[in-house]
CSV table of C-alpha atoms in Angstrom, one decimal:
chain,number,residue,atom,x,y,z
A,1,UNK,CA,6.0,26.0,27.0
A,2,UNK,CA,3.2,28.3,26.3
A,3,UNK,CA,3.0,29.3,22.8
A,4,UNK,CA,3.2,32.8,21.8
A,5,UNK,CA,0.8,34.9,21.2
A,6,UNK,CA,-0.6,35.5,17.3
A,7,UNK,CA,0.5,39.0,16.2
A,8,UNK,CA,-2.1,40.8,14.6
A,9,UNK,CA,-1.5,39.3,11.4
A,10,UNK,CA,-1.4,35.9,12.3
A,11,UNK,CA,-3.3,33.3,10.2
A,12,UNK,CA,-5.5,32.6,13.8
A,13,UNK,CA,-6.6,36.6,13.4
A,14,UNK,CA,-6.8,36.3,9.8
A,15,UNK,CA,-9.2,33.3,9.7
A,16,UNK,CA,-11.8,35.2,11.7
A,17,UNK,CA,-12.3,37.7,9.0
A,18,UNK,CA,-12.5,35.3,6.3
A,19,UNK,CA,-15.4,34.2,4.5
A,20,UNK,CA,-16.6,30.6,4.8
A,21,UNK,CA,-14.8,28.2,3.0
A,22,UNK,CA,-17.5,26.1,1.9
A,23,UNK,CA,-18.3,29.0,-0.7
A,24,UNK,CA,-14.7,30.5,-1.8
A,25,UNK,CA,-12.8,27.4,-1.4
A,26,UNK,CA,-12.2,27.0,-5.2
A,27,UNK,CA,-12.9,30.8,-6.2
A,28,UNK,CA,-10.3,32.0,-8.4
A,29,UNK,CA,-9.0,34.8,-5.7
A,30,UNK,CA,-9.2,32.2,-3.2
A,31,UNK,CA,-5.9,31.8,-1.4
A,32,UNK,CA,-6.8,28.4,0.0
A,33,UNK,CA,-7.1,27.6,-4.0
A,34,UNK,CA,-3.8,29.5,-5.1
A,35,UNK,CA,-2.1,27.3,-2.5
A,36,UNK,CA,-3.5,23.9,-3.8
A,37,UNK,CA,-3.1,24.7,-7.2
A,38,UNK,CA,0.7,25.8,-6.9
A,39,UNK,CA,0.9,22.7,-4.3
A,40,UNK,CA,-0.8,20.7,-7.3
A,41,UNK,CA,1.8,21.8,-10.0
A,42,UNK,CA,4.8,21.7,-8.0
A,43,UNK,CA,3.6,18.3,-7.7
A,44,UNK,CA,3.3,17.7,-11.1
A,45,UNK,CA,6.8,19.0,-11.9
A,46,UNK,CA,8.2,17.0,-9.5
A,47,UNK,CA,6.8,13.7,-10.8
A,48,UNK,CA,7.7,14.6,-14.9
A,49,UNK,CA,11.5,15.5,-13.1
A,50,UNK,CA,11.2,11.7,-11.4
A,51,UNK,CA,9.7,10.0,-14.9
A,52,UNK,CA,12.5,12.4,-17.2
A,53,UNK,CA,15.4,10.8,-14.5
A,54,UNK,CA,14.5,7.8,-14.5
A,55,UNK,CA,14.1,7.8,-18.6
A,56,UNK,CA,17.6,9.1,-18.4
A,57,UNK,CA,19.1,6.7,-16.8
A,58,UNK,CA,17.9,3.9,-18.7
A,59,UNK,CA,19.2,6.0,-22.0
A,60,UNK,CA,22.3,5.9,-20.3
A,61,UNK,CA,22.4,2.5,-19.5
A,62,UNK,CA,21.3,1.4,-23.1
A,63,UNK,CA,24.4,3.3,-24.5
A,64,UNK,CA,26.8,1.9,-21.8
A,65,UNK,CA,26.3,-1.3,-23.2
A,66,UNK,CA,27.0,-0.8,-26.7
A,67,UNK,CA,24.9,-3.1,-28.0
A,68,UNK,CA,21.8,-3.5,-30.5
A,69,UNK,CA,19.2,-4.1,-27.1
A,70,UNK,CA,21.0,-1.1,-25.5
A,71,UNK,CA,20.4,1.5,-28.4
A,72,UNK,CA,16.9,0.0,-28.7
A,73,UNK,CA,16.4,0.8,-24.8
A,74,UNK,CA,17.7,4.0,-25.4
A,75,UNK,CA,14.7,5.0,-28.2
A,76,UNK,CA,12.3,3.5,-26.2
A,77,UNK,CA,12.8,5.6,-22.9
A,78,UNK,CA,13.4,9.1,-25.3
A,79,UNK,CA,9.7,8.1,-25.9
A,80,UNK,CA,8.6,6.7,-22.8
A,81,UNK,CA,5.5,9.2,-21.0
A,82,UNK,CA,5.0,7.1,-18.4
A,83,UNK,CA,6.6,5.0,-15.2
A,84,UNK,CA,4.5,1.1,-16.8
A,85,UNK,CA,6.5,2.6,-20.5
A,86,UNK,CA,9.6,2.9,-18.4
A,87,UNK,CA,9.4,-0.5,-16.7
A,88,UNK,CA,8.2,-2.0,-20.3
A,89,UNK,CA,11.5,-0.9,-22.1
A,90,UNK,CA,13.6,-2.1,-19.2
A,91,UNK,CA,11.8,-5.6,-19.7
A,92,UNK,CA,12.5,-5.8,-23.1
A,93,UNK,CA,16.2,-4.6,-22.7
A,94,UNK,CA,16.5,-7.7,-19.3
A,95,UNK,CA,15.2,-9.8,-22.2
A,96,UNK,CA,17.3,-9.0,-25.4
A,97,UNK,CA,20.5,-9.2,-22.9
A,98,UNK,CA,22.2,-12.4,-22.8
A,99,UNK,CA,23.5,-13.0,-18.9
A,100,UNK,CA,26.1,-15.4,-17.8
A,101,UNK,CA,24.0,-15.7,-14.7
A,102,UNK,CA,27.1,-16.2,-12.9
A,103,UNK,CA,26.4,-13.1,-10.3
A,104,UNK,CA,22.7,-13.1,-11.2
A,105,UNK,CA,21.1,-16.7,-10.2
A,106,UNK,CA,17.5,-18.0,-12.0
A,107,UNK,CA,15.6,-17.4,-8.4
A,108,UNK,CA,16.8,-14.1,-8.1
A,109,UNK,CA,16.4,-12.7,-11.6
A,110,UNK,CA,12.5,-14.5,-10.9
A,111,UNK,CA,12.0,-12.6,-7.6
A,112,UNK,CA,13.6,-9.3,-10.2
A,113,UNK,CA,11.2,-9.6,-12.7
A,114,UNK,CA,8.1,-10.8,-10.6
A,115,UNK,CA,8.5,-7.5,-8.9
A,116,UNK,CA,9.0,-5.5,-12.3
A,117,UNK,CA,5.7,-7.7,-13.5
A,118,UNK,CA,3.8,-6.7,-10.6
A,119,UNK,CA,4.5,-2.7,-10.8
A,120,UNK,CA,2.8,-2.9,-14.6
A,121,UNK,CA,0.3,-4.8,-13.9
A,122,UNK,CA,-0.7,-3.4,-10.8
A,123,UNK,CA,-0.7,-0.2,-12.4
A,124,UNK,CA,-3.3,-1.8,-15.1
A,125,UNK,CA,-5.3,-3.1,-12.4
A,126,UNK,CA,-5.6,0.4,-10.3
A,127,UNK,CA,-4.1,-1.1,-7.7
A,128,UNK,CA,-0.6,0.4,-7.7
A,129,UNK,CA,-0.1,4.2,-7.0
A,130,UNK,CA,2.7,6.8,-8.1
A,131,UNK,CA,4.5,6.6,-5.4
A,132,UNK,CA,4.5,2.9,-5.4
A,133,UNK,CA,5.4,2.4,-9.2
A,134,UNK,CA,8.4,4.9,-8.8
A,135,UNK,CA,10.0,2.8,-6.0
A,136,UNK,CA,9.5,-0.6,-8.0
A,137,UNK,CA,11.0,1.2,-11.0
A,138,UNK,CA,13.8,2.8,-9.6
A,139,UNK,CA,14.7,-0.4,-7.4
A,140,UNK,CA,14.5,-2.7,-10.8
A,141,UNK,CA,16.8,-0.4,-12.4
A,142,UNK,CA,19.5,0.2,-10.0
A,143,UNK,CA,19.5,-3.6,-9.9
A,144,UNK,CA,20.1,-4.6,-13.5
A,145,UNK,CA,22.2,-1.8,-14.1
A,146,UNK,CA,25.1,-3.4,-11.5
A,147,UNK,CA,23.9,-6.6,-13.0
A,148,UNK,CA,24.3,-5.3,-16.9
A,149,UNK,CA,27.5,-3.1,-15.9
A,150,UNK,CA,29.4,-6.0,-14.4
A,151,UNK,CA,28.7,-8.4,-17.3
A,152,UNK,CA,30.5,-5.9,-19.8
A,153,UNK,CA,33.1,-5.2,-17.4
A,154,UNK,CA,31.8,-1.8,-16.3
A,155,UNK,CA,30.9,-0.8,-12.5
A,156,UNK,CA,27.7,1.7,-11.4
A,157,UNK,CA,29.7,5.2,-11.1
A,158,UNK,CA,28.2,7.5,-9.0
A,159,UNK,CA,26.1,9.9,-11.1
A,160,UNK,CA,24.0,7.0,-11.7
A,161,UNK,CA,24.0,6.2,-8.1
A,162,UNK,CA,23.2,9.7,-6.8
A,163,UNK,CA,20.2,9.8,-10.0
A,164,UNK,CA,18.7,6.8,-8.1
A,165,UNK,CA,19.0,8.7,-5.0
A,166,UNK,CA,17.5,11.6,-5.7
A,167,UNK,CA,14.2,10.0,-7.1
A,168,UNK,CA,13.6,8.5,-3.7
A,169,UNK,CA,14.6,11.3,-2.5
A,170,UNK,CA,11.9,12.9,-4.5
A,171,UNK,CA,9.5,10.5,-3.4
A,172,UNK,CA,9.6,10.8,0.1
A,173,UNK,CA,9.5,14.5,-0.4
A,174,UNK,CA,6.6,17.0,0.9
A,175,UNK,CA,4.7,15.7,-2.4
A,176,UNK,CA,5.0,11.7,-0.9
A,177,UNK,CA,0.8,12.4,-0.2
A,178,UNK,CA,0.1,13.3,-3.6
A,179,UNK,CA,2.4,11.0,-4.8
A,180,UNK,CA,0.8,8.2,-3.3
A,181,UNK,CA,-3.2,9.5,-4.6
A,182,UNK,CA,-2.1,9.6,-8.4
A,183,UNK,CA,-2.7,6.6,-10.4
A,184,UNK,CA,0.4,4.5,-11.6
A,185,UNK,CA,-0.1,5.2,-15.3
A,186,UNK,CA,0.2,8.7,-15.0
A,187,UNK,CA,0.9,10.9,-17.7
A,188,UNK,CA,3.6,13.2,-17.2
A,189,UNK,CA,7.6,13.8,-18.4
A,190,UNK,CA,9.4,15.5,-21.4
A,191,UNK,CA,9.6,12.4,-23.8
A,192,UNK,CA,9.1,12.6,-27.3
A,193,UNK,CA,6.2,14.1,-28.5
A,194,UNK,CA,3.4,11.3,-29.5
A,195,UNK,CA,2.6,10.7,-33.0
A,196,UNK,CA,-1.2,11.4,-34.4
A,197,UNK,CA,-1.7,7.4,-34.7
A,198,UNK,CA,-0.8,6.2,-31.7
A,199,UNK,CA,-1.4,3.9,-28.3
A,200,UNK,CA,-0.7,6.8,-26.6
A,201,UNK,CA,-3.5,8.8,-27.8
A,202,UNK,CA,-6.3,6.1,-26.7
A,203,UNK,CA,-8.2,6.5,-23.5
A,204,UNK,CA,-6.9,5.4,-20.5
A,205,UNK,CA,-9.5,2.3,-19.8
A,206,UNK,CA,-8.4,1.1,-23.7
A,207,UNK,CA,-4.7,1.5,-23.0
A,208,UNK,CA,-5.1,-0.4,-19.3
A,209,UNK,CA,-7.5,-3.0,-20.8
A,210,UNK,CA,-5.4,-4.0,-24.1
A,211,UNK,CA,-2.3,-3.3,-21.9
A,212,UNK,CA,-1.1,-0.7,-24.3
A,213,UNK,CA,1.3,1.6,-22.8
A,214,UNK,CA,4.4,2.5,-23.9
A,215,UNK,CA,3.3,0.3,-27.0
A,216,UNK,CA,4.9,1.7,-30.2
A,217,UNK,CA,2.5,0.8,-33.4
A,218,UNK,CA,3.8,-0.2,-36.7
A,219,UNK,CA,3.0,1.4,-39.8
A,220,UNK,CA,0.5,-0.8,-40.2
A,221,UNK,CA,-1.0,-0.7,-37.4
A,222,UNK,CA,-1.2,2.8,-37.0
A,223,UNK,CA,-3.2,3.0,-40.9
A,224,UNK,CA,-5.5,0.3,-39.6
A,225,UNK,CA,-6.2,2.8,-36.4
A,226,UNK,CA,-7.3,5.9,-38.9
A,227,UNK,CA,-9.1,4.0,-40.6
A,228,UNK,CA,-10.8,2.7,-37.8
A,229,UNK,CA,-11.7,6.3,-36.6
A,230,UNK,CA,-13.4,7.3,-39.8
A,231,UNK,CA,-15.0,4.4,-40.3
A,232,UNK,CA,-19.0,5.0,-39.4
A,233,UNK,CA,-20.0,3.3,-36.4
A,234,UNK,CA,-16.8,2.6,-35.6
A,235,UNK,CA,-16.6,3.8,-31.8
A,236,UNK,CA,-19.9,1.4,-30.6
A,237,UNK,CA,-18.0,-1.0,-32.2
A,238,UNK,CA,-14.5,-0.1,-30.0
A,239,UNK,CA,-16.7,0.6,-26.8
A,240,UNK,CA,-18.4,-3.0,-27.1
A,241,UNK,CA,-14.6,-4.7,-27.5
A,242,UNK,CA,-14.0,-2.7,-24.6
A,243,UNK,CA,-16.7,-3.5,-22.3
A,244,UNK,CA,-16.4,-7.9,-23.3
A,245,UNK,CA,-12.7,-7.4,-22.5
A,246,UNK,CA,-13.2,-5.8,-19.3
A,247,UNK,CA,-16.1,-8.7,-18.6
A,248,UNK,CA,-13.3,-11.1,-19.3
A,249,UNK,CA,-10.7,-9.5,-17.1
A,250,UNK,CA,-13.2,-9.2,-14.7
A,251,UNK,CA,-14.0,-12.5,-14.0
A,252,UNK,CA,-10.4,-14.0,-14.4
A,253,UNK,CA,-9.5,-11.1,-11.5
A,254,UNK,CA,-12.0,-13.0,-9.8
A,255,UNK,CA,-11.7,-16.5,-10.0
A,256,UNK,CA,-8.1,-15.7,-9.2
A,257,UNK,CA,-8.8,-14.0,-6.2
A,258,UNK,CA,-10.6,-16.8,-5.3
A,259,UNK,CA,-7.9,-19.3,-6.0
A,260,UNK,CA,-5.4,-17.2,-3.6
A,261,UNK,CA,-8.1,-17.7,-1.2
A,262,UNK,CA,-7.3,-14.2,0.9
A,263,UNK,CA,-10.9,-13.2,0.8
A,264,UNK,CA,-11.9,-9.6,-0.9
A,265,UNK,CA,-10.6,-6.1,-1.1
A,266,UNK,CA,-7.2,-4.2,-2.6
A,267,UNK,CA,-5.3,-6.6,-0.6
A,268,UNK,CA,-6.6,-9.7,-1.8
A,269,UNK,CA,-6.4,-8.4,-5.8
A,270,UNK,CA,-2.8,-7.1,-4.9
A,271,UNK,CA,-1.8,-11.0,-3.7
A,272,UNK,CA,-3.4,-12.8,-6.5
A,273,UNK,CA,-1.7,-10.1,-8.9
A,274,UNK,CA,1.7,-11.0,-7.5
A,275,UNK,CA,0.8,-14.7,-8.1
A,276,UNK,CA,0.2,-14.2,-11.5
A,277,UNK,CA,3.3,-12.3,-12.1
A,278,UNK,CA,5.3,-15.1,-10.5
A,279,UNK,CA,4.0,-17.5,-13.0
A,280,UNK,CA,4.5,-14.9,-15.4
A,281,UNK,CA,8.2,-14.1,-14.3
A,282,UNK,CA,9.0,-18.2,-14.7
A,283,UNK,CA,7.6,-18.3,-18.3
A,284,UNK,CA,9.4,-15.2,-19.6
A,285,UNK,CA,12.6,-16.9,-18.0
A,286,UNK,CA,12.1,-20.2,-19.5
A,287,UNK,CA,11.3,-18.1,-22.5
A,288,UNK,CA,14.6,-16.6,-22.4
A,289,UNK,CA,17.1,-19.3,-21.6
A,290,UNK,CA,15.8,-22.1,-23.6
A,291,UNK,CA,15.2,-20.9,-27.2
A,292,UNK,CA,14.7,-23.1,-30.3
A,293,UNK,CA,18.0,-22.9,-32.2
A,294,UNK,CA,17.7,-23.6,-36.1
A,295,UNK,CA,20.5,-24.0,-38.5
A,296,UNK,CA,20.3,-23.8,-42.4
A,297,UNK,CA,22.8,-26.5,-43.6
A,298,UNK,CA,22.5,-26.2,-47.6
A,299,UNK,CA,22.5,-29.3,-49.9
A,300,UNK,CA,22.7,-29.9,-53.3
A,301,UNK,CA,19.6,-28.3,-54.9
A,302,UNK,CA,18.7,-26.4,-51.9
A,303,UNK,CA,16.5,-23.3,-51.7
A,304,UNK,CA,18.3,-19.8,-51.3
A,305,UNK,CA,16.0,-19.2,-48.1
A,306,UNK,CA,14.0,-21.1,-46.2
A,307,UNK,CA,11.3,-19.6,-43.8
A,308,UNK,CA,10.5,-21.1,-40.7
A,309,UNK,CA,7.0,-21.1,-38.3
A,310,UNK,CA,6.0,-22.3,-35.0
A,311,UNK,CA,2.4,-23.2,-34.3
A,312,UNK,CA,0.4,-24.2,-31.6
A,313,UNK,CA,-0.6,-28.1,-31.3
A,314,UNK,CA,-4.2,-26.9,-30.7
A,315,UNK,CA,-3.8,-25.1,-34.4
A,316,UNK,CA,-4.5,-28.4,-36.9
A,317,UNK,CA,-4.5,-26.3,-39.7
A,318,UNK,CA,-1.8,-23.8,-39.0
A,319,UNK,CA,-3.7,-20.7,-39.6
A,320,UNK,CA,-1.4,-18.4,-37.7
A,321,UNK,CA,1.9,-18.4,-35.8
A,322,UNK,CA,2.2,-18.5,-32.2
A,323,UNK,CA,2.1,-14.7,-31.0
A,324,UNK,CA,0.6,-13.6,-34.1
A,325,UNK,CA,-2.4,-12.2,-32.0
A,326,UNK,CA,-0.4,-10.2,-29.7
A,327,UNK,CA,-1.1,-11.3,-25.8
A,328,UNK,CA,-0.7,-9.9,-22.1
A,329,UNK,CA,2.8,-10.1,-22.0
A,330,UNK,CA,3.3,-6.2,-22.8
A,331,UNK,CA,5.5,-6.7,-25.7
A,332,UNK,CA,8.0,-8.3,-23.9
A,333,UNK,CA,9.7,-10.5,-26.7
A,334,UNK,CA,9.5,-13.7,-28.8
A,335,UNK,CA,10.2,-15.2,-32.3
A,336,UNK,CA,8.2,-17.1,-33.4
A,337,UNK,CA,9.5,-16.5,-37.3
A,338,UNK,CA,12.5,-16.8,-39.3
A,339,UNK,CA,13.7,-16.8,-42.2
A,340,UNK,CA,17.0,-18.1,-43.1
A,341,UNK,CA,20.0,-18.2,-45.7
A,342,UNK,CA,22.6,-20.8,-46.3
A,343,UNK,CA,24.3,-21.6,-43.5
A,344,UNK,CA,22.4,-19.1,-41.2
A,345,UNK,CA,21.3,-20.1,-37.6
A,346,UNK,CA,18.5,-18.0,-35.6
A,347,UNK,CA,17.0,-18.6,-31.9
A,348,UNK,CA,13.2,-18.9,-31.9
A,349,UNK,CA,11.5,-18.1,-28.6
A,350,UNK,CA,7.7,-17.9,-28.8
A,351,UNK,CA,5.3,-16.4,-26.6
A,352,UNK,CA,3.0,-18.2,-24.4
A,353,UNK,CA,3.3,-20.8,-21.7
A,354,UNK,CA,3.3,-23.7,-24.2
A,355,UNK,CA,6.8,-25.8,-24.5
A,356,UNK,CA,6.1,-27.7,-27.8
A,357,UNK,CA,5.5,-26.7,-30.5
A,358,UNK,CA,4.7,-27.4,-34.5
A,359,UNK,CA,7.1,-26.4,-36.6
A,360,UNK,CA,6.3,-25.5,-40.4
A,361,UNK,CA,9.3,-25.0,-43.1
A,362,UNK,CA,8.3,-23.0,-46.1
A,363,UNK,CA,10.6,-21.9,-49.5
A,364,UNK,CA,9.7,-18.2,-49.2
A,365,UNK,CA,7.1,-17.1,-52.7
A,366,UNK,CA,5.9,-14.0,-53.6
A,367,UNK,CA,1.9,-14.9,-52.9
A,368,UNK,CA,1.4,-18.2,-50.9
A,369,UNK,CA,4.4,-19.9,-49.3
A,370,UNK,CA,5.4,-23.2,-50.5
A,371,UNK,CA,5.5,-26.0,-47.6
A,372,UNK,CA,8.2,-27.9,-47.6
A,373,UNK,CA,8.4,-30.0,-44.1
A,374,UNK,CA,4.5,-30.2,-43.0
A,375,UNK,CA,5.1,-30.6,-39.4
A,376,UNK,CA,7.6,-32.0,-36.7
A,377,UNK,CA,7.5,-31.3,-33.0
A,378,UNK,CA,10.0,-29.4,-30.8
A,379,UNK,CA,10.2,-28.2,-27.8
A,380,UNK,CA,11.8,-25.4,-25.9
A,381,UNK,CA,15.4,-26.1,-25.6
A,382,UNK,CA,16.0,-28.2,-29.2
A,383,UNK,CA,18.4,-27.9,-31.7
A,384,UNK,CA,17.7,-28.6,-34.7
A,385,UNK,CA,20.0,-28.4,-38.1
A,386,UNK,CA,17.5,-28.1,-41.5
């Protein structure tokens, strides 16, 4: 069938008359440029609508649960900016949730988390886009939540159903080409406002480097940064951290990309990425399901507390615990420190790949600790009755 003919006005008359675009293309009056820019922020709005749905439905799966890790879900996704933040406090919640594993097998919480794994750090990597984070996310959550829901003898109703819905709906909207050209780790949704002092106010290279996102600092931590910013000299010193880190991830990127042995390029980094995170996934399982369980039987003459520490065997002189120096996990979760009253129990699970460990007992003092046990070792899995 022929096509019409353009009417006067038609945007095949129009472009006749026009100018080049070459020079007007981003003019302000340019209507080529009013189109991309409303394009660009409809967009925009459309991605904080995906990242403030997807924060909400965590927050409502936190308070469903009615539990300490459920209400600490809850504040972490009012505070979550970011799809890696979002995938960070779903971690820790998969973590701080005891399952029965009865519908929920090891393999398939692996495969779970592997997948979850692979959207953060393929986001820190550059490797992952919007689009592709959002899918990961919402898939990982939809999952846990009829995991989650069935342990406390709920089911997935469907307002949360038709939440999930609509963010892949969302995705695979006219916006599914942008989508897929924005970085992972993008900024964008109504969450809390981000303090002065904070991760969150770090460039992006720091915050992918140091694996800082969604990362809330302590007190502490937060007076150390200030005074880190005043300090003279201060910035060289953070840029020169910055660039021996990035050497470092560098060259492990590489030698693992070699070890996959899938040659170069995106594809190749992607693979070896997912390798990792498999590895990763087994050790944050093991992590989880075989703690160190210590119980405080009192004696005659027996301190009020005791305090107990887990070291690494390659620390002889026990200078600091085991995930003292925080690592790559992304904040996931681990004890490696306890302290405990009479007849008090507690379930240590350190960080790291490491099974055994050196186990310190201390009598709690207000300067230096007193030792009281100078080392035993245990192992993932013990119990063990002080």
């Amino acid at each position: 069938v022929p096509s019409p003919r353009p009417s006067p006005r038609s945007p095949a008359h129009l472009s006749s008359a026009l100018p080049p675009l070459g020079r007007h293309r981003f003019s302000w009056r340019g209507p080529h440029f009013d189109m991309e820019e409303s394009d660009r922020a409809d967009a925009a709005a459309t991605a904080s609508g995906i990242v403030d749905t997807l924060r909400q439905l965590l927050s409502v799966m936190g308070a469903l649960m009615t539990s300490q890790a459920g209400q600490a879900a809850a504040q972490d996704a009012s505070e979550a900016r970011s799809l890696p933040a979002v995938a960070k406090a779903l971690r820790r919640l998969w973590f701080t949730t005891p399952l029965s594993g009865e519908g929920w097998g090891s393999k398939e919480q692996a495969v779970w988390l592997c997948r979850l794994l692979s959207m953060t750090e393929g986001s820190r990597a550059g490797l992952l886009s919007f689009y592709g984070a959002a899918l990961l996310c919402v898939d990982a959550l939809v999952v846990f939540a009829e995991v989650s829901f069935q342990e406390v003898g709920l089911q997935v109703d469907d307002a949360f159903v038709a939440g999930a819905v609509a963010i892949q709906d969302a995705l695979r909207g006219r916006h599914w080409e942008q989508f897929q050209q924005w970085p992972a780790d993008r900024r964008c949704g109504n969450g809390a406002p981000s303090p002065l002092l904070s991760a969150d106010r770090l460039p992006c290279t720091m915050r992918r480097v140091f694996d800082l996102e969604g990362v809330r600092l302590s007190r502490t931590q937060a007076a150390g940064l200030g005074v880190a910013m005043l300090m003279p000299g201060s910035m060289t010193l953070s840029m020169t951290c910055v660039g021996a880190a990035l050497l470092i991830k560098t060259a492990q990127e590489r030698r693992s990309v070699v070890a996959a042995g899938e040659g170069d390029g995106d594809g190749a980094r992607w693979k070896a990425t997912q390798t990792r995170c498999l590895e990763h996934a087994h050790e944050l399982l093991r992590r989880k399901t075989c703690p160190i369980e210590i119980t405080y039987i009192p004696g005659k003459d027996t301190p009020q507390q005791l305090k107990v520490c887990l070291y690494s065997l390659r620390d002889p002189i026990c200078a600091l615990p085991v995930g003292s120096v925080r690592g790559l996990d992304g904040g996931t979760g681990g004890e490696s420190v306890a302290r405990l009253a009479h007849g008090a129990c507690c379930a240590l699970r350190p960080t790291g790949s490491a099974d055994t460990f050196r186990m310190r007992v201390y009598e709690p003092a207000p300067l230096l600790d007193i030792v009281l046990h100078d080392g035993i070792e245990v192992k993932r899995g013990d119990r063990l009755a002080l």
